[in-house]
Tab-separated table of C-alpha atoms and ligand atoms in Angstrom:
chain	number	residue	atom	x	y	z
A	18	MET	CA	174.382	267.223	78.997
A	19	ALA	CA	175.631	270.651	78.453
A	20	ILE	CA	173.624	274.212	78.636
A	21	HIS	CA	174.393	275.721	76.152
A	22	LYS	CA	174.870	279.179	75.095
A	23	ILE	CA	171.402	281.171	73.576
A	24	ALA	CA	171.222	282.669	70.295
A	25	ARG	CA	169.747	286.103	70.620
A	26	MET	CA	168.192	288.184	68.086
A	27	GLY	CA	170.354	288.967	64.716
A	28	HIS	CA	172.384	285.722	65.142
A	29	PRO	CA	171.484	284.013	61.467
A	30	VAL	CA	170.318	280.924	62.556
A	31	LEU	CA	167.248	282.122	64.511
A	32	ARG	CA	165.634	283.508	60.601
A	33	LYS	CA	166.486	279.873	59.521
A	34	THR	CA	163.485	277.430	58.238
A	35	ALA	CA	164.498	274.345	60.755
A	36	GLU	CA	165.372	271.341	58.998
A	37	GLN	CA	162.992	268.506	59.432
A	38	VAL	CA	163.746	265.449	62.074
A	39	ILE	CA	164.905	262.516	60.081
A	40	ASN	CA	164.839	259.567	62.517
A	41	PRO	CA	162.830	261.247	66.319
A	42	THR	CA	164.289	258.337	68.008
A	43	ALA	CA	168.279	258.727	67.134
A	44	PRO	CA	170.566	259.290	69.694
A	45	ARG	CA	171.655	262.404	68.386
A	46	ILE	CA	168.642	263.033	68.660
A	47	GLN	CA	167.449	262.575	72.832
A	48	GLU	CA	170.768	263.726	73.169
A	49	LEU	CA	169.811	267.299	71.527
A	50	ILE	CA	166.618	267.053	73.845
A	51	ARG	CA	168.286	266.195	77.095
A	52	ASN	CA	170.611	269.557	76.338
A	53	MET	CA	167.390	271.555	75.252
A	54	VAL	CA	165.677	270.998	78.481
A	55	GLU	CA	168.743	272.316	80.392
A	56	THR	CA	169.180	275.006	78.637
A	57	MET	CA	166.163	275.965	78.763
A	58	GLN	CA	165.940	275.386	82.722
A	59	ASP	CA	168.808	276.577	83.425
A	60	ALA	CA	167.805	280.207	81.662
A	61	ASP	CA	164.316	279.582	83.385
A	62	GLY	CA	162.817	279.685	80.536
A	63	THR	CA	158.761	278.385	79.652
A	64	GLY	CA	160.516	276.638	76.337
A	65	LEU	CA	163.110	276.562	73.622
A	66	ALA	CA	163.583	275.369	69.638
A	67	ALA	CA	166.912	273.763	68.694
A	68	PRO	CA	167.655	277.040	66.413
A	69	GLN	CA	168.097	278.887	69.733
A	70	ILE	CA	171.716	277.090	70.672
A	71	HIS	CA	172.524	277.269	66.974
A	72	VAL	CA	171.049	273.525	66.036
A	73	PRO	CA	168.996	274.836	62.628
A	74	LEU	CA	166.263	272.024	63.612
A	75	ARG	CA	162.553	271.352	63.904
A	76	VAL	CA	162.124	270.162	67.100
A	77	VAL	CA	161.633	272.132	70.223
A	78	VAL	CA	160.167	272.014	74.225
A	79	PHE	CA	158.314	273.381	76.623
A	80	PHE	CA	156.480	273.161	79.716
A	81	ILE	CA	153.329	275.136	81.317
A	82	SER	CA	153.173	276.034	84.997
A	83	TYR	CA	149.304	277.901	85.709
A	84	ASP	CA	151.196	278.967	89.283
A	85	ALA	CA	153.550	280.241	87.335
A	86	ASP	CA	152.065	282.574	84.179
A	87	ALA	CA	148.819	284.060	84.823
A	88	GLY	CA	148.269	284.016	81.319
A	89	ASN	CA	147.658	280.167	81.828
A	90	THR	CA	143.512	280.585	81.822
A	91	ASP	CA	143.698	276.521	81.433
A	92	GLU	CA	143.997	276.115	84.934
A	93	LYS	CA	146.076	273.317	84.089
A	94	ASP	CA	149.795	272.017	84.139
A	95	ILE	CA	151.283	270.663	81.044
A	96	PRO	CA	154.343	268.337	82.042
A	97	LEU	CA	157.214	268.960	79.600
A	98	THR	CA	156.762	268.102	76.529
A	99	VAL	CA	159.196	267.816	72.996
A	100	LEU	CA	157.596	268.474	69.863
A	101	ILE	CA	160.081	267.282	66.863
A	102	ASN	CA	158.470	268.031	63.530
A	103	PRO	CA	155.732	269.921	64.923
A	104	THR	CA	152.783	270.871	62.920
A	105	ILE	CA	150.118	273.022	63.983
A	106	GLU	CA	147.136	274.424	62.995
A	107	PRO	CA	144.451	277.225	63.921
A	108	LEU	CA	140.944	275.909	64.780
A	109	SER	CA	139.517	278.696	64.285
A	110	ASN	CA	140.143	282.633	63.532
A	111	GLU	CA	139.975	284.398	67.033
A	112	LYS	CA	143.215	285.652	67.105
A	113	LYS	CA	143.999	287.642	71.418
A	114	LEU	CA	147.213	289.741	72.613
A	115	GLY	CA	149.090	288.220	75.128
A	116	TRP	CA	152.374	289.202	76.987
A	117	GLU	CA	155.654	286.132	75.618
A	118	GLY	CA	159.094	286.898	76.636
A	119	CYS	CA	161.446	284.905	75.076
A	120	LEU	CA	165.304	283.653	75.900
A	121	SER	CA	166.563	284.772	72.603
A	122	LEU	CA	165.082	288.446	73.475
A	123	PRO	CA	166.941	289.120	76.518
A	124	HIS	CA	164.658	291.455	78.733
A	125	LEU	CA	162.225	292.388	76.826
A	126	ILE	CA	158.799	291.520	76.772
A	127	GLY	CA	155.780	291.973	74.291
A	128	LYS	CA	152.303	292.071	73.095
A	129	VAL	CA	151.521	289.516	70.797
A	130	PRO	CA	148.433	288.157	68.705
A	131	ARG	CA	147.960	284.447	68.585
A	132	TYR	CA	144.800	281.554	68.106
A	133	THR	CA	143.327	281.271	70.787
A	134	GLU	CA	142.147	277.380	69.487
A	135	ILE	CA	145.193	275.224	67.914
A	136	ARG	CA	145.196	272.132	67.010
A	137	TYR	CA	149.101	270.366	67.256
A	138	ARG	CA	150.638	267.118	65.871
A	139	ALA	CA	153.878	266.026	66.592
A	140	THR	CA	156.412	263.091	66.543
A	141	ALA	CA	157.987	262.221	70.663
A	142	PRO	CA	160.773	261.656	71.210
A	143	ASP	CA	160.351	257.741	71.446
A	144	GLY	CA	158.693	257.644	68.052
A	145	SER	CA	154.982	258.225	69.309
A	146	GLN	CA	152.796	260.864	67.416
A	147	ILE	CA	151.190	264.012	69.586
A	148	ASP	CA	148.169	264.842	68.663
A	149	CYS	CA	147.158	267.831	71.055
A	150	ILE	CA	144.180	270.510	71.207
A	151	ALA	CA	145.771	273.449	72.919
A	152	LYS	CA	143.571	276.575	74.363
A	153	ASP	CA	145.231	279.629	74.943
A	154	PHE	CA	148.188	279.745	76.790
A	155	HIS	CA	148.775	277.142	75.785
A	156	ALA	CA	148.604	277.732	72.524
A	157	ARG	CA	150.771	281.022	72.845
A	158	VAL	CA	153.669	279.124	73.902
A	159	VAL	CA	153.109	276.254	70.670
A	160	GLN	CA	153.269	279.474	68.431
A	161	HIS	CA	155.726	280.753	69.574
A	162	GLU	CA	158.407	277.703	69.460
A	163	CYS	CA	156.808	276.859	66.296
A	164	ASP	CA	157.833	280.328	64.476
A	165	HIS	CA	161.008	279.958	65.479
A	166	LEU	CA	161.394	276.939	63.071
A	167	ASP	CA	160.341	279.002	60.863
A	168	GLY	CA	163.151	282.088	61.746
A	169	ILE	CA	159.586	284.035	63.310
A	170	LEU	CA	161.000	286.093	66.544
A	171	TYR	CA	157.789	287.218	68.454
A	172	PRO	CA	158.116	291.046	67.701
A	173	GLN	CA	157.523	289.808	63.625
A	174	ARG	CA	153.668	288.910	64.588
A	175	MET	CA	153.581	292.146	66.552
A	176	GLU	CA	151.066	294.508	65.015
A	177	ASP	CA	151.784	297.616	67.803
A	178	LEU	CA	155.098	297.409	68.207
A	179	SER	CA	154.623	299.966	71.617
A	180	LEU	CA	154.016	296.965	72.812
A	181	LEU	CA	157.609	295.699	72.944
A	182	MET	CA	159.137	296.558	76.287
A	183	PHE	CA	162.204	296.598	78.287
A	184	ARG	CA	160.411	294.305	81.474
A	185	ASP	CA	162.050	296.467	83.878
A	186	GLU	CA	160.038	299.678	82.529
A	187	MET	CA	156.783	297.305	83.447
A	188	ARG	CA	156.528	298.778	87.537
A	189	TYR	CA	155.352	302.242	86.141
A	190	GLY	CA	152.147	299.793	84.297
A	191	THR	CA	151.282	297.624	81.303
A	192	PRO	CA	150.037	299.582	78.879
A	193	GLU	CA	146.416	296.834	78.228
B	22	NI	NI1	161.477	281.978	71.812
């Protein structure tokens, strides 16, 4: 296993459309996943997409701890989840604003509109199919991570860039 350097905004790998994984159960994909998980945990992140460690493949990892994030209104933790070749379908047109950070934009935080309810499908590392309905913060994390696979960073989803801030400056209060 290895902890990888994380690409930051401006690196071309973050602007690329990532490629489909042909064989999700291949040993090199399993190794990629282990490295992604280790890198995410080392960086204290909630999620990580393969392009963020300079690998342009459609793989994301995430987990959600309700205790650690007040934005998770589901009130249930989502264990470590790996999505290979994920697709997302919004289940309604409703979007809500919520704060997001990203390991590729260190120290920054922004208020981003996201669909509040989605269905996502993907292949799991064991080759089985994932088909899941997600709401609120869980839905937000999946949309954020899957955007990385299409070369999109969260500021590109923002409608009001005055809500793109350095995390440190939030001690002066957060705009609602
Ligand atoms: Ni991110």
